[in-house]
């Protein structure tokens, strides 16, 4: 059994801010309250890879949410490049070829690969329109099992799916869940949300939180409150 993850390291703050400068200001404001940051597509295309390198040099952990999907050779080479940056997590879409190629490119790198099963913006009708005969829930389960078979380290999934997927894939895969809202926080565009404590109790290992921290009047206090809630849920 792996050592428990310290509660503070289980909070991943999504740097969904206008640009690198605003992101660096937020990181400075959060200080040692936050140890782990997620950089997504928008910031990546706006200089976010350089930011990732600077954060890693400062001792922070970085989740590069790049959602890779291409032919195996390209996925393998891109994964190798991201591993050299020193990211802790990288996402790839949960297609068997893509996952195998990415896993095969890790070599001795400690980077962990997370599978994106089905985008939460998709419902059954969207899947049908894309040519799939499966429901969202069937496809999530199928891809979670394929991710496990490919040796992937974890899954990104809504907190709502966490308890069921923990049963499906067993104890060893990391479950990383966005859609987290502390009690009383604004929902914004997230419809299916859980509080940090409930998500941890449902089996989530890491929580991805954006707006409830970066748009809070006091981001540092908001992060500390989430860490406290994670710690309390982990003790329960
Ligand atoms: O601001 P909020 O806490 O909703 O941000 C959640 C983060 O997690 C965003 O970066 C969003 O893109 C990401 N995400 C999500 N739902 C998914 C996958 C990723 O909200 N299914």
PDB file of N, CA and C and ligand atoms in Angstrom, residues 14 16 38 65 67 119-120 156 178-181 189-190 208-212, ligand 1:
ATOM      1  N   UNK A  14      -6.348  24.743 -10.411  1.00  0.00           N
ATOM      2  CA  UNK A  14      -6.342  24.953 -11.866  1.00  0.00           C
ATOM      3  C   UNK A  14      -6.031  26.419 -12.151  1.00  0.00           C
ATOM      4  N   UNK A  16      -6.616  28.643 -14.274  1.00  0.00           N
ATOM      5  CA  UNK A  16      -7.443  29.099 -15.387  1.00  0.00           C
ATOM      6  C   UNK A  16      -7.537  30.621 -15.306  1.00  0.00           C
ATOM      7  N   UNK A  38      -2.511  22.914 -11.886  1.00  0.00           N
ATOM      8  CA  UNK A  38      -2.885  22.354 -13.200  1.00  0.00           C
ATOM      9  C   UNK A  38      -2.798  23.447 -14.256  1.00  0.00           C
ATOM     10  N   UNK A  65      -2.455  19.351 -18.270  1.00  0.00           N
ATOM     11  CA  UNK A  65      -3.705  18.766 -18.762  1.00  0.00           C
ATOM     12  C   UNK A  65      -3.771  18.981 -20.274  1.00  0.00           C
ATOM     13  N   UNK A  67      -4.323  16.515 -22.648  1.00  0.00           N
ATOM     14  CA  UNK A  67      -5.276  15.623 -23.323  1.00  0.00           C
ATOM     15  C   UNK A  67      -4.750  15.168 -24.683  1.00  0.00           C
ATOM     16  N   UNK A 119     -15.401  13.087 -21.980  1.00  0.00           N
ATOM     17  CA  UNK A 119     -15.521  14.484 -21.543  1.00  0.00           C
ATOM     18  C   UNK A 119     -16.883  14.677 -20.874  1.00  0.00           C
ATOM     19  N   UNK A 120     -16.895  15.401 -19.767  1.00  0.00           N
ATOM     20  CA  UNK A 120     -18.166  15.554 -19.035  1.00  0.00           C
ATOM     21  C   UNK A 120     -19.150  16.462 -19.777  1.00  0.00           C
ATOM     22  N   UNK A 156      -9.062  10.762 -14.830  1.00  0.00           N
ATOM     23  CA  UNK A 156      -9.719  12.029 -14.498  1.00  0.00           C
ATOM     24  C   UNK A 156     -11.206  11.786 -14.677  1.00  0.00           C
ATOM     25  N   UNK A 178     -12.277  16.923 -10.934  1.00  0.00           N
ATOM     26  CA  UNK A 178     -12.696  18.332 -10.958  1.00  0.00           C
ATOM     27  C   UNK A 178     -14.168  18.418 -10.564  1.00  0.00           C
ATOM     28  N   UNK A 179     -14.738  19.604 -10.667  1.00  0.00           N
ATOM     29  CA  UNK A 179     -16.157  19.771 -10.331  1.00  0.00           C
ATOM     30  C   UNK A 179     -16.355  19.801  -8.834  1.00  0.00           C
ATOM     31  N   UNK A 180     -15.411  20.425  -8.123  1.00  0.00           N
ATOM     32  CA  UNK A 180     -15.458  20.480  -6.657  1.00  0.00           C
ATOM     33  C   UNK A 180     -15.911  21.873  -6.237  1.00  0.00           C
ATOM     34  N   UNK A 181     -16.851  21.928  -5.349  1.00  0.00           N
ATOM     35  CA  UNK A 181     -17.323  23.207  -4.821  1.00  0.00           C
ATOM     36  C   UNK A 181     -17.462  23.118  -3.310  1.00  0.00           C
ATOM     37  N   UNK A 189     -20.481  27.217 -14.148  1.00  0.00           N
ATOM     38  CA  UNK A 189     -21.037  26.324 -15.171  1.00  0.00           C
ATOM     39  C   UNK A 189     -20.965  24.854 -14.777  1.00  0.00           C
ATOM     40  N   UNK A 190     -20.506  24.552 -13.586  1.00  0.00           N
ATOM     41  CA  UNK A 190     -20.441  23.150 -13.162  1.00  0.00           C
ATOM     42  C   UNK A 190     -21.819  22.746 -12.657  1.00  0.00           C
ATOM     43  N   UNK A 208      -9.243  18.715  -8.255  1.00  0.00           N
ATOM     44  CA  UNK A 208      -8.861  19.860  -9.093  1.00  0.00           C
ATOM     45  C   UNK A 208      -9.860  20.981  -8.830  1.00  0.00           C
ATOM     46  N   UNK A 209      -9.380  22.103  -8.362  1.00  0.00           N
ATOM     47  CA  UNK A 209     -10.257  23.226  -8.021  1.00  0.00           C
ATOM     48  C   UNK A 209      -9.735  24.487  -8.704  1.00  0.00           C
ATOM     49  N   UNK A 210     -10.616  25.138  -9.457  1.00  0.00           N
ATOM     50  CA  UNK A 210     -10.227  26.368 -10.132  1.00  0.00           C
ATOM     51  C   UNK A 210     -10.837  27.587  -9.480  1.00  0.00           C
ATOM     52  N   UNK A 211     -12.003  27.994 -10.008  1.00  0.00           N
ATOM     53  CA  UNK A 211     -12.613  29.263  -9.591  1.00  0.00           C
ATOM     54  C   UNK A 211     -12.835  29.428  -8.091  1.00  0.00           C
ATOM     55  N   UNK A 212     -13.253  28.360  -7.363  1.00  0.00           N
ATOM     56  CA  UNK A 212     -13.456  28.578  -5.914  1.00  0.00           C
ATOM     57  C   UNK A 212     -12.188  29.046  -5.200  1.00  0.00           C
TER      58      UNK A 212
HETATM   59  O1  LIG B   1     -13.224  26.497 -11.868  1.00  0.00           O
HETATM   60  P1  LIG B   1     -13.456  25.020 -11.711  1.00  0.00           P
HETATM   61  O2  LIG B   1     -13.171  24.507 -10.303  1.00  0.00           O
HETATM   62  O3  LIG B   1     -14.793  24.591 -12.240  1.00  0.00           O
HETATM   63  O4  LIG B   1     -12.331  24.395 -12.650  1.00  0.00           O
HETATM   64  C1  LIG B   1     -12.242  23.031 -12.854  1.00  0.00           C
HETATM   65  C2  LIG B   1     -11.067  22.705 -13.737  1.00  0.00           C
HETATM   66  O5  LIG B   1     -11.150  21.333 -14.081  1.00  0.00           O
HETATM   67  C3  LIG B   1     -11.042  23.467 -15.050  1.00  0.00           C
HETATM   68  O6  LIG B   1      -9.659  23.621 -15.396  1.00  0.00           O
HETATM   69  C4  LIG B   1     -11.737  22.551 -16.010  1.00  0.00           C
HETATM   70  O7  LIG B   1     -11.302  22.714 -17.325  1.00  0.00           O
HETATM   71  C5  LIG B   1     -11.307  21.193 -15.488  1.00  0.00           C
HETATM   72  N1  LIG B   1     -12.213  20.098 -15.822  1.00  0.00           N
HETATM   73  C6  LIG B   1     -13.571  20.094 -15.486  1.00  0.00           C
HETATM   74  N2  LIG B   1     -14.359  19.026 -15.806  1.00  0.00           N
HETATM   75  C7  LIG B   1     -13.820  17.996 -16.442  1.00  0.00           C
HETATM   76  C8  LIG B   1     -12.474  17.971 -16.779  1.00  0.00           C
HETATM   77  C9  LIG B   1     -11.689  19.058 -16.448  1.00  0.00           C
HETATM   78  O8  LIG B   1     -14.074  21.047 -14.896  1.00  0.00           O
HETATM   79  N3  LIG B   1     -14.590  16.964 -16.696  1.00  0.00           N
END
